[in-house]
Amino acid sequence: MAITVKDGVFYLETVNTLYQMKVDAFGVLNHLWYGAKTDDCMDYLLDYPDVGFSGNIYEAENQRTYSLNTLPLEYATRGVGDFRVPAISVTHADGSNALDLRFEDYHIRKGKYAIPGLPAVYADEAEAETLEIRLKDTASGVNVILLYGVLWDADVITRSVVVKNEGSAPVVLNRVHSLCMDIPYGDWEWVHFYGRHTMERQAERAALIHGIQESSSTRGASSHQQNPTMLLCEKGCTETTGFCIGAALMYSGGFQTQLEKDQLDQVRVVMGINEDTFSWLLDTGDSFYAPEVILSCSEHGMGELSHRFHHIIRNHVCRGKYQLSKRPVLINNWEATYFEFDEEKIEKIAKQASELGIDMMVLDDGWFGKRDSDTSGLGDWFVNETKLQGGLGRLVERINRMGMKFGIWFEPEMISEDSDLYRKHPEWVIQIPGRKPMRSRYQLVLDMSNPQVTEYLYQVMSKILKENHIEYVKWDMNRSISDWYTATLPESRQMEMPHRYILGLYSLLERLTGEFPDVLFEGCCGGGGRFDAGMLYYCPQIWCSDDTDAHERTFIQYGTSFFYPISTVGSHVSAVPNHQTGRSTSIETRGTVAMAGSFGYELDLSKLSPEEKKEVSRQVSTYKKYQELIYNGLYYRLSNPYEENLSAWEFVAAKQTKVLVQGVVFRAASNILRHRIRLTGLDEKAKYRLAEDGRIYSGKALMSGGLLLPEIKGDDIAFEICLEKVS
Ligand code: GLA
C-alpha cells in the first residue's frame, strides 16, 4: 500500500520517498515531511514556540504556543491568522475573505485521479494510488479537496485541488494554487529557469531571502521569461549529492510560484495559476479544478531528481504513437526560406534531404492564405496556390514519393487583421470593447474560450489532416496575450477568461490528437515559450528555442534538461553565420548539440559543400544509431556551463552497458593541459572499451580519474565519446 493512515497521520510512500501529514487536535492539517523514507512518524519535528505577535485560532483560547502562522500547514488560507502567502484566497458573498479549513474526511483508492478538462499524470491501477482529503470552511460551506497521486515506482507524488461550493451563496475564487508546501527546517536555495525569446530556461540558483520571492508569468502562456518548474536544494546540493525537491506545474497558461522565508526561517512554496490573471465565480453546487503539480525529491542530488522527472514525463505525461517510439529526423524550411518559397524550392530541399538520409520534410509558416510576410494570413488555413501551385496534395505526394514523410506548421490560436477569417469574424478576436488591442508580430489572438472558435479550428485543421497524408504538425503560438476580454462571459466574470482560454486550447488539442493518433504533434511558441508539462501531454516534443546557435543552445538545453526529457527537446542544425547571433560554429559542433534532443535540420542543404553534406549524412546515421540511448538512457549533466569552459553531458544505457558522452569546449587556450571529464553513473566494477581507440578502462577509473579530451583547437569545438561495457 502506497497510502496508509495511522492515528490521524497520512503516510504517502514511494520506493525511496515519504510524504506525511497529520490532522491536529483542532482539525487543522499539518504538513510533517517530504523527503527520504524514515520509517517513523515525523510529528516530533513539530515545534510550538511562543506565538509572539501571531494570533491563535478561537478554540486555542489563550495558548501561547498554537498559531497557524507558525505551524507547517498543508494548505494555507487567508484571513484566519496565517499571515504568510496563502494557497487559496476567496471573496464570499458578504465581501469577507476568511477561509477556515478544517479536516472533514478522506478516501483512498487504487489508480491515479484524472482532472476534467486538464492534463494530468496518468497511470494504471497497479502503478498508483489516490488520496483525497476533504477540508471544509463550515461558515461558508466551501469544501477544498486535496488530491494526491502516489506513483510508487516512479518516486513521484502529484497534487491537485478541487474547490466545491456547498454553501448557499456564490463565492469568488481569487487564487487556487495547486501546491502548498511548508518546510520548517533547512538552509535552502532555489533554482528557477528565467529567460527571453531566443534564450529560454536559463538556470539560476539563489539563496532564499526573508520575504517573498516569485517566478511567474501573466502572458497567457507559461512563457520564455520564466518556466513553471522549480527546485529547492539544500545548500551544497550538487548533481550527485545532497537533498533537493522539484515541482513542475502541468499548465500552459499564466502561473505563479512563490517562495516565502518567514520570521522563523521556515520556507513555504506555493505554485499554481497566476492570481493576477485569474478569478472564478463559483456558484452554489459547482466545483473548480486546479491544474496538477508533479513533485519528486532526491537525497542524491539534482541528477537523480532530473531522472525521475524525465521518467514521469516520458512515461506518464506524453502520449500517442510517438510517446516512446523514435521520431523521424526532419528538415524544416523556416530558416532556409522564411516566407519566400514555392513548390519547386521545397521539393529541392526535400530531395537533397532525402539523399542524406533525413526522414521528413516539414513545411513551416507561409503555405496558407495570403501569407507572404508576418502581417497577414493567419486564420486562413487553406493552401496558398500562388506558392504551391499544385495544391498541398500534390506536394505531399511528391515528397512521399521521395520516401519522406510530410509535416506542416499551424498557428491555430492566432489571427491577422488582413485575413478572410478576420473580415468574417472580427468578434472572434480577444479585444476589450472601446479599446484598440495590443498587436504583437502584427497579429491578434483568437478567443479560445469561445466554443465557436475552437469548433471552427477543429473543422479547418481536421479537414487538412484528413485530406492530405500529413504525419506531423508543428503547433505554434507567437505572442503573449493581453487585453483579456470575452463576449461570452458577463462583466463580473471576465477574469475567468485566461483560464478558460487554456481549457479551450486543451479541448482542441485533445480532440485533434485523439482523432489523429498517428500524427506527431510538436509544440512551439516562438521557440520554447510554452515548454511545460501541460503541453507535453498533447505534444511529445516541443521546439526548444528559436535560437539555433550551437553555443547558446548548450545553455538553453542545460536548463531545459532539469525537468524535461531529452526526447521532448526539438533541436536542429541551422546555417552559419547563425541567424540569431551571427556566430559561426562548425557543422560538427552544430550536429553534436542538436543530437541531444529530437534531431533535425533547418537550412538549405544544397548550399553545403560536399564535405559538409558527407558530415550531415554521417550525423543522421550516428543519431539513428544512438537514438534509443538518447531517448531511453539516463541523462547526466557533467558540467555547469555557467561555471566551466565547457558544456558536457552523458547518456548511459540500462544496465550501464553503453555510454555516449557529448559536449562543447567553449574557448580554446594555448599551452594548457587537455580538458578532463569525469563520467557518472557507470558500473564501477565493470570494464569499458572506448570506441575510438579500443583502449579499455575500468568504470571506477572513468568516474574517479575521468577521460582526457583530445586537444582543442578553436572555439566552440564539440566532442563525442562512445564507450561500451566489455565485462
Ligand atoms: C516561430 C517559430 C519558428 C517558426 C516561425 C514561423 O518563431 O518558433 O520556428 O515556425 O514562428 O513564423
PDB file of C-alpha atoms and ligand atoms in Angstrom, residues 197 224 332 334-335 338-339 364-366 371 374 409 411 441 443 474 476-478 524-528 543 545-546 572 602, ligand 1:
ATOM      1  CA  HIS A 197      12.729  34.894 -26.607  1.00  0.00           C
ATOM      2  CA  HIS A 224      10.031  32.347 -22.292  1.00  0.00           C
ATOM      3  CA  ASN A 332      12.293  22.271 -41.680  1.00  0.00           C
ATOM      4  CA  TRP A 334      11.883  28.044 -41.939  1.00  0.00           C
ATOM      5  CA  GLU A 335      15.460  29.263 -41.619  1.00  0.00           C
ATOM      6  CA  TYR A 338      11.401  32.114 -44.389  1.00  0.00           C
ATOM      7  CA  PHE A 339       8.296  33.211 -46.364  1.00  0.00           C
ATOM      8  CA  ASP A 364       6.756  25.846 -41.937  1.00  0.00           C
ATOM      9  CA  ASP A 365       4.959  29.209 -41.891  1.00  0.00           C
ATOM     10  CA  GLY A 366       3.751  30.737 -45.180  1.00  0.00           C
ATOM     11  CA  ARG A 371       0.868  34.741 -46.014  1.00  0.00           C
ATOM     12  CA  ASP A 374       4.015  38.087 -40.893  1.00  0.00           C
ATOM     13  CA  TRP A 409       3.026  24.246 -39.484  1.00  0.00           C
ATOM     14  CA  GLU A 411      -0.572  28.714 -35.573  1.00  0.00           C
ATOM     15  CA  ARG A 441       4.125  40.428 -34.530  1.00  0.00           C
ATOM     16  CA  GLN A 443      -1.210  39.603 -35.026  1.00  0.00           C
ATOM     17  CA  LYS A 474       4.023  21.982 -35.574  1.00  0.00           C
ATOM     18  CA  ASP A 476       2.957  27.369 -32.912  1.00  0.00           C
ATOM     19  CA  MET A 477       1.856  30.358 -30.795  1.00  0.00           C
ATOM     20  CA  ASN A 478       3.762  33.536 -31.461  1.00  0.00           C
ATOM     21  CA  CYS A 524       6.114  25.637 -30.252  1.00  0.00           C
ATOM     22  CA  CYS A 525       5.749  29.196 -29.016  1.00  0.00           C
ATOM     23  CA  GLY A 526       8.273  31.469 -30.682  1.00  0.00           C
ATOM     24  CA  GLY A 527      10.615  28.596 -29.881  1.00  0.00           C
ATOM     25  CA  GLY A 528      10.257  27.420 -26.295  1.00  0.00           C
ATOM     26  CA  TRP A 543      10.661  23.228 -30.363  1.00  0.00           C
ATOM     27  CA  SER A 545      14.137  27.676 -28.856  1.00  0.00           C
ATOM     28  CA  ASP A 546      14.240  29.934 -31.898  1.00  0.00           C
ATOM     29  CA  HIS A 572      18.004  21.482 -35.263  1.00  0.00           C
ATOM     30  CA  GLU A 602      16.741  23.815 -40.694  1.00  0.00           C
TER      31      GLU A 602
HETATM   32  C1  GLA B   1       8.101  30.872 -34.596  1.00  0.00           C
HETATM   33  C2  GLA B   1       8.721  29.500 -34.530  1.00  0.00           C
HETATM   34  C3  GLA B   1       9.669  29.317 -35.688  1.00  0.00           C
HETATM   35  C4  GLA B   1       8.914  29.495 -36.985  1.00  0.00           C
HETATM   36  C5  GLA B   1       8.244  30.853 -37.021  1.00  0.00           C
HETATM   37  C6  GLA B   1       7.341  30.989 -38.219  1.00  0.00           C
HETATM   38  O1  GLA B   1       9.022  31.869 -34.335  1.00  0.00           O
HETATM   39  O2  GLA B   1       9.371  29.309 -33.312  1.00  0.00           O
HETATM   40  O3  GLA B   1      10.275  28.053 -35.622  1.00  0.00           O
HETATM   41  O4  GLA B   1       7.969  28.463 -37.108  1.00  0.00           O
HETATM   42  O5  GLA B   1       7.466  31.066 -35.853  1.00  0.00           O
HETATM   43  O6  GLA B   1       6.684  32.187 -38.259  1.00  0.00           O
END
